[in-house]
Amino acid sequence: MVRKISSAVIRRLPKYYRYLDELHQSGVTRISSHLLAQRMGFTASKIRQDLNCFGGFGQQGYGYNVDNLRAEIGEILGLNRSCKAILLGAGNLGRALINNFKFSRCGFELIAAFDLDPAVVGTEINGVPILNIDSLDSFVEEHHPEIAVFTLPSEVALEMAARLEKLGVKGIWNFARHEIRPASTGINVENVHFEDSLMTLCYMINDKKEK
Amino acid sequence: MVRKISSAVIRRLPKYYRYLDELHQSGVTRISSHLLAQRMGFTASKIRQDLNCFGGFGQQGYGYNVDNLRAEIGEILGLNRSCKAILLGAGNLGRALINNFKFSRCGFELIAAFDLDPAVVGTEINGVPILNIDSLDSFVEEHHPEIAVFTLPSEVALEMAARLEKLGVKGIWNFARHEIRPASTGINVENVHFEDSLMTLCYMINDKKEK
């Protein structure tokens, strides 16, 4: 069943998934909306509202079944589909993601990375082949990755996004400093803004100082 | 003047800052709430509401003065104070941040990084000394960094957070996979969740497929 869920709720689903997964890992099988709210820093009524959006009804006096709710949210997010991903830019950040990030937990399989540095092209990192950026187009045409991870220099990000969109790539997970705002609706972009969270921390520590 | 601003508005301030800074960089001196709204994906009325919170009033028929508003938001966030930061864990992600991340743009100066790998301890990356983790306590007591960036293994994050809190560190910018929820209110934590944004992208590309 495909239901329209508001984008604000969608944005909160990964957080629900994360918390439920943690509960699941630690053997908790059910939880009340109040306790979940307390852990997540939401109100219980917001949680009930959010989860009711897609039919995740808790039972009066029982609460939510952790495994069911986790599975349901995972399915809505599409985490079990294992879409193909490629990564552009095998510098420090790219290598950090290739080595340590669990793509499979987020519904993706990282099938290749691309760079232009002859020192890394032709090698493998954590089982992922590092290919020459020159072979990008033919690789995409052959393997049809659904998303590309951008850990490349900001200056080339926009041009590369347009190139990949033409090749049929559906999404970009962008770590380049400049936000990518797609001109068309043909490609989805998630911009990761390190700065936003550090600026928030800056506010928080300065705010405390003033009190 | 210290005014209480809701945490939801605070969370949006870095985004305002980012957009205003971009406008500033490209020479734009004023902008209407409508145009700013369009660029940022907010409604004009939300923008007016948010900015009125701290006295950033636009003028009817003129809009906002980009430089003033940018400076004002920067001041609220405390970006001009140059607080000291240290980084724990000079692996790939740590090195990516040391090399490429503009701490100064976010109100911080990165004064040292710590690791236990003899191959990097004693070296310098981008002007930042990499010190032995054994010297952490004495360094913190001497230099009083206000925040620590956590690019260390998840398993040690919690213990390290408690240790730093005792030493008087005010904030943690946490990249370790497990969220740190401080037991007390003595330390502020900003958790960076790579997974959340990739899961959102997963939803977006799958949602499109189904239509």
Short mmCIF file of N, CA and C in Angstrom, two decimals, chain A residues 2-5 10-11 13-15 17-19 21-22 39 76-79 81 83 91-93 95-97 99-103 105-108 146-149 170-173 175 177-179 181 185-211, chain B residues 2-5 10-11 13-15 17-19 21-22 39 76-79 81 83 91-93 95-97 99-103 105-108 146-149 170-173 175 177-179 181 185-211:
data_model
loop_
_atom_site.label_atom_id
_atom_site.label_comp_id
_atom_site.label_asym_id
_atom_site.label_seq_id
_atom_site.Cartn_x
_atom_site.Cartn_y
_atom_site.Cartn_z
N VAL A 2 0.67 2.10 -0.95
CA VAL A 2 1.43 3.35 -0.98
C VAL A 2 0.55 4.47 -0.44
N ARG A 3 1.03 5.09 0.60
CA ARG A 3 0.29 6.16 1.23
C ARG A 3 1.17 7.40 1.19
N LYS A 4 0.57 8.55 1.13
CA LYS A 4 1.38 9.76 1.11
C LYS A 4 1.69 10.15 2.55
N ILE A 5 2.96 10.20 2.88
CA ILE A 5 3.39 10.59 4.22
C ILE A 5 4.08 11.94 4.10
N ILE A 10 8.60 11.85 7.21
CA ILE A 10 9.66 11.07 6.55
C ILE A 10 11.02 11.39 7.14
N ARG A 11 11.27 12.67 7.35
CA ARG A 11 12.56 13.10 7.91
C ARG A 11 12.80 12.52 9.30
N LEU A 13 11.58 9.54 10.28
CA LEU A 13 11.57 8.07 10.27
C LEU A 13 12.94 7.44 10.54
N PRO A 14 14.03 7.97 9.93
CA PRO A 14 15.33 7.35 10.23
C PRO A 14 15.66 7.40 11.72
N LYS A 15 15.26 8.46 12.38
CA LYS A 15 15.52 8.55 13.82
C LYS A 15 14.71 7.49 14.58
N TYR A 17 13.75 4.71 13.31
CA TYR A 17 14.38 3.44 12.96
C TYR A 17 15.61 3.21 13.82
N ARG A 18 16.42 4.22 13.98
CA ARG A 18 17.66 4.13 14.75
C ARG A 18 17.38 3.74 16.20
N TYR A 19 16.40 4.41 16.79
CA TYR A 19 16.09 4.12 18.19
C TYR A 19 15.48 2.73 18.36
N ASP A 21 15.92 0.23 16.39
CA ASP A 21 16.96 -0.75 16.11
C ASP A 21 17.84 -0.96 17.35
N GLU A 22 18.14 0.13 18.02
CA GLU A 22 18.91 0.05 19.26
C GLU A 22 18.17 -0.78 20.31
N ARG A 39 13.04 8.82 25.52
CA ARG A 39 14.36 8.52 24.95
C ARG A 39 14.67 9.40 23.77
N ILE A 76 9.02 1.01 4.81
CA ILE A 76 8.61 2.30 4.24
C ILE A 76 9.82 3.03 3.66
N LEU A 77 10.93 2.99 4.39
CA LEU A 77 12.14 3.67 3.91
C LEU A 77 12.77 2.92 2.74
N GLY A 78 12.45 1.64 2.58
CA GLY A 78 13.01 0.85 1.48
C GLY A 78 14.38 0.28 1.81
N LEU A 79 14.66 0.08 3.09
CA LEU A 79 16.00 -0.32 3.51
C LEU A 79 16.38 -1.74 3.09
N ARG A 81 15.97 -3.08 0.13
CA ARG A 81 16.00 -3.26 -1.33
C ARG A 81 17.39 -3.36 -1.93
N CYS A 83 19.76 -1.14 -3.07
CA CYS A 83 20.02 -0.39 -4.30
C CYS A 83 21.53 -0.20 -4.47
N GLY A 91 39.20 10.31 -1.54
CA GLY A 91 40.11 10.99 -0.60
C GLY A 91 39.82 10.50 0.81
N ASN A 92 40.25 11.29 1.80
CA ASN A 92 40.08 10.87 3.20
C ASN A 92 38.63 10.58 3.55
N LEU A 93 37.74 11.50 3.20
CA LEU A 93 36.33 11.31 3.56
C LEU A 93 35.75 10.11 2.82
N ARG A 95 37.34 7.53 1.67
CA ARG A 95 37.89 6.30 2.25
C ARG A 95 37.27 5.99 3.60
N ALA A 96 37.01 7.03 4.38
CA ALA A 96 36.36 6.81 5.68
C ALA A 96 35.00 6.14 5.47
N LEU A 97 34.24 6.60 4.50
CA LEU A 97 32.93 6.01 4.24
C LEU A 97 33.07 4.58 3.71
N ASN A 99 35.44 2.48 4.16
CA ASN A 99 35.94 1.57 5.19
C ASN A 99 34.95 1.33 6.32
N ASN A 100 34.25 2.37 6.72
CA ASN A 100 33.51 2.26 7.99
C ASN A 100 32.00 2.40 7.91
N PHE A 101 31.51 2.98 6.83
CA PHE A 101 30.08 3.24 6.81
C PHE A 101 29.31 2.00 6.36
N LYS A 102 28.22 1.72 7.10
CA LYS A 102 27.42 0.53 6.78
C LYS A 102 26.34 0.88 5.77
N PHE A 103 26.70 0.88 4.50
CA PHE A 103 25.73 1.20 3.45
C PHE A 103 24.52 0.27 3.48
N ARG A 105 22.97 -1.09 5.86
CA ARG A 105 21.98 -0.70 6.85
C ARG A 105 21.01 0.35 6.32
N CYS A 106 21.45 1.08 5.32
CA CYS A 106 20.63 2.18 4.78
C CYS A 106 20.01 1.82 3.44
N GLY A 107 20.07 0.54 3.07
CA GLY A 107 19.40 0.12 1.84
C GLY A 107 20.28 0.16 0.60
N PHE A 108 21.59 0.24 0.77
CA PHE A 108 22.46 0.36 -0.40
C PHE A 108 23.61 -0.63 -0.37
N GLU A 146 21.91 3.41 -8.54
CA GLU A 146 20.78 4.33 -8.33
C GLU A 146 21.21 5.64 -7.68
N ILE A 147 22.28 5.56 -6.87
CA ILE A 147 22.75 6.82 -6.28
C ILE A 147 24.27 6.93 -6.38
N ALA A 148 24.73 8.18 -6.24
CA ALA A 148 26.17 8.45 -6.19
C ALA A 148 26.47 9.23 -4.92
N VAL A 149 27.53 8.82 -4.23
CA VAL A 149 27.98 9.53 -3.04
C VAL A 149 29.04 10.53 -3.48
N LYS A 170 19.54 8.31 -9.87
CA LYS A 170 18.33 8.83 -9.25
C LYS A 170 18.57 9.71 -8.02
N GLY A 171 19.75 9.57 -7.43
CA GLY A 171 19.97 10.33 -6.21
C GLY A 171 21.44 10.63 -5.95
N ILE A 172 21.67 11.71 -5.22
CA ILE A 172 23.03 12.08 -4.83
C ILE A 172 23.07 12.30 -3.33
N TRP A 173 24.05 11.67 -2.70
CA TRP A 173 24.29 11.91 -1.28
C TRP A 173 25.51 12.81 -1.23
N PHE A 175 28.34 15.28 0.08
CA PHE A 175 29.17 15.77 1.19
C PHE A 175 29.99 16.99 0.76
N ARG A 177 30.96 20.75 0.01
CA ARG A 177 30.54 21.86 0.87
C ARG A 177 29.35 22.62 0.29
N HIS A 178 29.34 22.81 -1.00
CA HIS A 178 28.24 23.59 -1.56
C HIS A 178 27.02 22.72 -1.78
N GLU A 179 25.93 23.21 -1.28
CA GLU A 179 24.66 22.50 -1.43
C GLU A 179 24.34 22.35 -2.91
N ARG A 181 21.42 22.06 -5.46
CA ARG A 181 19.97 22.16 -5.61
C ARG A 181 19.65 21.80 -7.06
N THR A 185 13.40 18.07 -11.25
CA THR A 185 13.02 17.13 -10.20
C THR A 185 13.45 15.71 -10.56
N GLY A 186 14.33 15.61 -11.55
CA GLY A 186 14.75 14.30 -12.02
C GLY A 186 15.70 13.59 -11.09
N ILE A 187 16.31 14.33 -10.18
CA ILE A 187 17.29 13.69 -9.30
C ILE A 187 17.07 14.19 -7.87
N ASN A 188 17.20 13.30 -6.91
CA ASN A 188 17.05 13.65 -5.50
C ASN A 188 18.42 13.91 -4.91
N VAL A 189 18.52 14.93 -4.09
CA VAL A 189 19.79 15.23 -3.46
C VAL A 189 19.62 15.32 -1.95
N GLU A 190 20.46 14.63 -1.22
CA GLU A 190 20.56 14.82 0.22
C GLU A 190 21.91 15.45 0.50
N ASN A 191 21.88 16.68 0.96
CA ASN A 191 23.11 17.38 1.29
C ASN A 191 23.45 17.14 2.76
N VAL A 192 24.68 16.75 3.03
CA VAL A 192 25.11 16.57 4.42
C VAL A 192 25.87 17.83 4.82
N HIS A 193 25.34 18.53 5.79
CA HIS A 193 25.96 19.80 6.19
C HIS A 193 26.64 19.66 7.53
N PHE A 194 27.92 19.35 7.51
CA PHE A 194 28.68 19.30 8.75
C PHE A 194 28.57 20.62 9.50
N GLU A 195 28.66 21.71 8.74
CA GLU A 195 28.71 23.03 9.37
C GLU A 195 27.49 23.31 10.24
N ASP A 196 26.33 22.93 9.76
CA ASP A 196 25.11 23.25 10.51
C ASP A 196 25.17 22.72 11.93
N SER A 197 25.65 21.48 12.06
CA SER A 197 25.61 20.91 13.40
C SER A 197 26.70 21.52 14.28
N LEU A 198 27.85 21.86 13.69
CA LEU A 198 28.89 22.48 14.52
C LEU A 198 28.49 23.90 14.93
N MET A 199 27.80 24.61 14.04
CA MET A 199 27.31 25.95 14.40
C MET A 199 26.29 25.86 15.53
N THR A 200 25.46 24.83 15.50
CA THR A 200 24.48 24.64 16.57
C THR A 200 25.19 24.39 17.90
N LEU A 201 26.24 23.57 17.84
CA LEU A 201 27.02 23.31 19.05
C LEU A 201 27.67 24.60 19.56
N CYS A 202 28.14 25.40 18.62
CA CYS A 202 28.74 26.69 18.97
C CYS A 202 27.74 27.53 19.75
N TYR A 203 26.51 27.58 19.26
CA TYR A 203 25.47 28.33 19.96
C TYR A 203 25.26 27.76 21.36
N MET A 204 25.19 26.44 21.46
CA MET A 204 24.85 25.82 22.73
C MET A 204 25.91 26.10 23.79
N ILE A 205 27.17 26.01 23.43
CA ILE A 205 28.19 26.24 24.47
C ILE A 205 28.29 27.72 24.81
N ASN A 206 28.04 28.59 23.85
CA ASN A 206 28.10 30.02 24.15
C ASN A 206 26.88 30.47 24.95
N ASP A 207 25.75 29.87 24.64
CA ASP A 207 24.50 30.18 25.35
C ASP A 207 24.65 29.85 26.84
N LYS A 208 25.27 28.70 27.12
CA LYS A 208 25.47 28.31 28.52
C LYS A 208 26.39 29.27 29.25
N LYS A 209 27.42 29.71 28.51
CA LYS A 209 28.39 30.61 29.11
C LYS A 209 27.73 31.89 29.62
N GLU A 210 26.72 32.34 28.85
CA GLU A 210 26.10 33.63 29.17
C GLU A 210 25.16 33.58 30.36
N LYS A 211 24.72 32.35 30.67
CA LYS A 211 23.72 32.25 31.75
C LYS A 211 24.32 32.47 33.13
N VAL B 2 20.46 39.22 25.72
CA VAL B 2 20.24 37.78 25.61
C VAL B 2 18.74 37.51 25.63
N ARG B 3 18.29 36.88 24.59
CA ARG B 3 16.87 36.58 24.47
C ARG B 3 16.72 35.08 24.35
N LYS B 4 15.62 34.53 24.81
CA LYS B 4 15.45 33.09 24.68
C LYS B 4 14.85 32.79 23.31
N ILE B 5 15.56 32.04 22.53
CA ILE B 5 15.08 31.66 21.19
C ILE B 5 14.78 30.17 21.23
N ILE B 10 16.70 27.91 16.60
CA ILE B 10 18.16 27.77 16.67
C ILE B 10 18.66 26.77 15.65
N ARG B 11 17.96 25.65 15.53
CA ARG B 11 18.34 24.61 14.57
C ARG B 11 18.31 25.12 13.13
N LEU B 13 18.94 28.34 12.31
CA LEU B 13 19.84 29.48 12.11
C LEU B 13 21.05 29.16 11.23
N PRO B 14 21.71 28.00 11.43
CA PRO B 14 22.86 27.72 10.56
C PRO B 14 22.47 27.70 9.08
N LYS B 15 21.27 27.21 8.79
CA LYS B 15 20.83 27.19 7.40
C LYS B 15 20.63 28.63 6.88
N TYR B 17 22.19 31.18 8.00
CA TYR B 17 23.53 31.73 7.88
C TYR B 17 24.18 31.29 6.57
N ARG B 18 24.03 30.00 6.27
CA ARG B 18 24.63 29.44 5.06
C ARG B 18 24.10 30.12 3.80
N TYR B 19 22.79 30.29 3.75
CA TYR B 19 22.20 30.91 2.57
C TYR B 19 22.58 32.38 2.46
N ASP B 21 25.20 33.78 3.71
CA ASP B 21 26.61 33.85 3.40
C ASP B 21 26.85 33.65 1.91
N GLU B 22 26.11 32.72 1.33
CA GLU B 22 26.22 32.49 -0.11
C GLU B 22 25.80 33.74 -0.90
N ARG B 39 14.35 30.22 -2.20
CA ARG B 39 15.66 29.56 -2.24
C ARG B 39 15.80 28.49 -1.17
N ILE B 76 24.60 35.71 17.04
CA ILE B 76 23.75 34.88 17.91
C ILE B 76 24.36 33.49 18.07
N LEU B 77 24.85 32.94 16.96
CA LEU B 77 25.45 31.61 17.01
C LEU B 77 26.80 31.63 17.72
N GLY B 78 27.42 32.79 17.80
CA GLY B 78 28.72 32.90 18.46
C GLY B 78 29.88 32.56 17.55
N LEU B 79 29.69 32.72 16.24
CA LEU B 79 30.70 32.27 15.28
C LEU B 79 31.98 33.08 15.31
N ARG B 81 33.69 33.93 17.96
CA ARG B 81 34.40 33.85 19.25
C ARG B 81 35.65 32.99 19.22
N CYS B 83 36.37 29.63 19.64
CA CYS B 83 36.57 28.72 20.77
C CYS B 83 37.56 27.63 20.35
N GLY B 91 41.97 9.03 12.19
CA GLY B 91 41.80 8.09 11.08
C GLY B 91 41.35 8.85 9.83
N ASN B 92 40.76 8.12 8.89
CA ASN B 92 40.36 8.76 7.63
C ASN B 92 39.40 9.93 7.85
N LEU B 93 38.37 9.71 8.64
CA LEU B 93 37.38 10.77 8.84
C LEU B 93 38.00 11.95 9.58
N ARG B 95 41.14 12.82 9.63
CA ARG B 95 42.04 13.51 8.71
C ARG B 95 41.27 14.33 7.68
N ALA B 96 40.13 13.80 7.23
CA ALA B 96 39.31 14.55 6.27
C ALA B 96 38.88 15.88 6.90
N LEU B 97 38.48 15.84 8.16
CA LEU B 97 38.05 17.07 8.83
C LEU B 97 39.22 18.02 9.06
N ASN B 99 41.95 18.25 7.40
CA ASN B 99 42.44 18.80 6.13
C ASN B 99 41.47 19.75 5.46
N ASN B 100 40.18 19.44 5.53
CA ASN B 100 39.25 20.17 4.66
C ASN B 100 38.17 20.97 5.36
N PHE B 101 37.91 20.66 6.61
CA PHE B 101 36.77 21.34 7.23
C PHE B 101 37.19 22.70 7.77
N LYS B 102 36.33 23.69 7.50
CA LYS B 102 36.64 25.07 7.92
C LYS B 102 36.09 25.31 9.32
N PHE B 103 36.85 24.91 10.33
CA PHE B 103 36.41 25.09 11.70
C PHE B 103 36.15 26.56 12.01
N ARG B 105 34.97 28.91 10.28
CA ARG B 105 33.67 29.38 9.81
C ARG B 105 32.56 29.08 10.83
N CYS B 106 32.81 28.09 11.67
CA CYS B 106 31.80 27.67 12.64
C CYS B 106 32.13 28.13 14.05
N GLY B 107 33.10 29.02 14.19
CA GLY B 107 33.39 29.59 15.50
C GLY B 107 34.46 28.86 16.28
N PHE B 108 35.24 27.99 15.62
CA PHE B 108 36.22 27.21 16.36
C PHE B 108 37.60 27.26 15.73
N GLU B 146 37.20 23.98 24.40
CA GLU B 146 35.78 23.99 24.80
C GLU B 146 35.01 22.82 24.22
N ILE B 147 35.45 22.33 23.05
CA ILE B 147 34.77 21.16 22.50
C ILE B 147 35.78 20.12 22.01
N ALA B 148 35.28 18.90 21.88
CA ALA B 148 36.07 17.81 21.31
C ALA B 148 35.28 17.20 20.15
N VAL B 149 35.99 16.96 19.05
CA VAL B 149 35.39 16.31 17.88
C VAL B 149 35.68 14.82 18.02
N LYS B 170 33.11 21.46 27.25
CA LYS B 170 31.71 21.90 27.23
C LYS B 170 30.84 21.24 26.16
N GLY B 171 31.49 20.70 25.13
CA GLY B 171 30.69 20.16 24.04
C GLY B 171 31.40 19.06 23.28
N ILE B 172 30.61 18.18 22.68
CA ILE B 172 31.17 17.11 21.84
C ILE B 172 30.46 17.14 20.49
N TRP B 173 31.27 17.12 19.44
CA TRP B 173 30.72 17.00 18.09
C TRP B 173 31.00 15.55 17.70
N PHE B 175 30.88 12.09 15.73
CA PHE B 175 30.72 11.37 14.48
C PHE B 175 30.69 9.86 14.70
N ARG B 177 29.31 6.22 15.54
CA ARG B 177 28.01 5.76 15.09
C ARG B 177 26.95 5.81 16.19
N HIS B 178 27.35 5.48 17.40
CA HIS B 178 26.35 5.48 18.45
C HIS B 178 26.14 6.86 19.02
N GLU B 179 24.89 7.23 19.08
CA GLU B 179 24.52 8.53 19.61
C GLU B 179 24.99 8.63 21.06
N ARG B 181 24.18 10.28 24.47
CA ARG B 181 23.19 11.06 25.22
C ARG B 181 23.76 11.33 26.60
N THR B 185 23.48 17.46 32.32
CA THR B 185 23.36 18.57 31.38
C THR B 185 24.67 19.35 31.33
N GLY B 186 25.72 18.75 31.88
CA GLY B 186 27.00 19.45 31.96
C GLY B 186 27.73 19.55 30.64
N ILE B 187 27.33 18.74 29.66
CA ILE B 187 28.04 18.77 28.38
C ILE B 187 27.01 18.72 27.25
N ASN B 188 27.28 19.48 26.21
CA ASN B 188 26.39 19.50 25.04
C ASN B 188 26.93 18.54 24.00
N VAL B 189 26.04 17.81 23.36
CA VAL B 189 26.48 16.88 22.33
C VAL B 189 25.70 17.14 21.05
N GLU B 190 26.42 17.27 19.95
CA GLU B 190 25.80 17.26 18.64
C GLU B 190 26.21 15.98 17.94
N ASN B 191 25.25 15.11 17.72
CA ASN B 191 25.53 13.86 17.03
C ASN B 191 25.33 14.05 15.53
N VAL B 192 26.30 13.65 14.74
CA VAL B 192 26.15 13.71 13.28
C VAL B 192 25.74 12.33 12.81
N HIS B 193 24.56 12.25 12.24
CA HIS B 193 24.05 10.95 11.82
C HIS B 193 24.07 10.82 10.30
N PHE B 194 25.14 10.26 9.78
CA PHE B 194 25.20 10.03 8.34
C PHE B 194 24.02 9.18 7.89
N GLU B 195 23.71 8.17 8.71
CA GLU B 195 22.68 7.21 8.30
C GLU B 195 21.33 7.86 8.03
N ASP B 196 20.96 8.81 8.88
CA ASP B 196 19.64 9.42 8.73
C ASP B 196 19.45 10.00 7.33
N SER B 197 20.48 10.69 6.84
CA SER B 197 20.27 11.34 5.56
C SER B 197 20.29 10.32 4.42
N LEU B 198 21.09 9.26 4.54
CA LEU B 198 21.09 8.26 3.48
C LEU B 198 19.78 7.47 3.47
N MET B 199 19.24 7.21 4.66
CA MET B 199 17.94 6.53 4.71
C MET B 199 16.85 7.39 4.08
N THR B 200 16.93 8.69 4.29
CA THR B 200 15.95 9.60 3.68
C THR B 200 16.06 9.54 2.15
N LEU B 201 17.30 9.53 1.67
CA LEU B 201 17.51 9.42 0.22
C LEU B 201 16.97 8.10 -0.30
N CYS B 202 17.16 7.04 0.47
CA CYS B 202 16.64 5.72 0.11
C CYS B 202 15.12 5.82 -0.08
N TYR B 203 14.46 6.45 0.87
CA TYR B 203 13.01 6.62 0.75
C TYR B 203 12.66 7.40 -0.52
N MET B 204 13.39 8.47 -0.77
CA MET B 204 13.03 9.34 -1.89
C MET B 204 13.16 8.62 -3.22
N ILE B 205 14.23 7.87 -3.42
CA ILE B 205 14.36 7.22 -4.72
C ILE B 205 13.37 6.06 -4.87
N ASN B 206 13.06 5.40 -3.77
CA ASN B 206 12.10 4.31 -3.86
C ASN B 206 10.68 4.82 -4.04
N ASP B 207 10.40 5.94 -3.40
CA ASP B 207 9.08 6.57 -3.51
C ASP B 207 8.80 6.95 -4.96
N LYS B 208 9.83 7.50 -5.63
CA LYS B 208 9.66 7.88 -7.03
C LYS B 208 9.41 6.68 -7.93
N LYS B 209 10.12 5.60 -7.60
CA LYS B 209 10.00 4.40 -8.41
C LYS B 209 8.56 3.88 -8.44
N GLU B 210 7.90 4.03 -7.28
CA GLU B 210 6.56 3.46 -7.15
C GLU B 210 5.49 4.25 -7.87
N LYS B 211 5.81 5.50 -8.17
CA LYS B 211 4.77 6.35 -8.76
C LYS B 211 4.52 6.02 -10.22
#
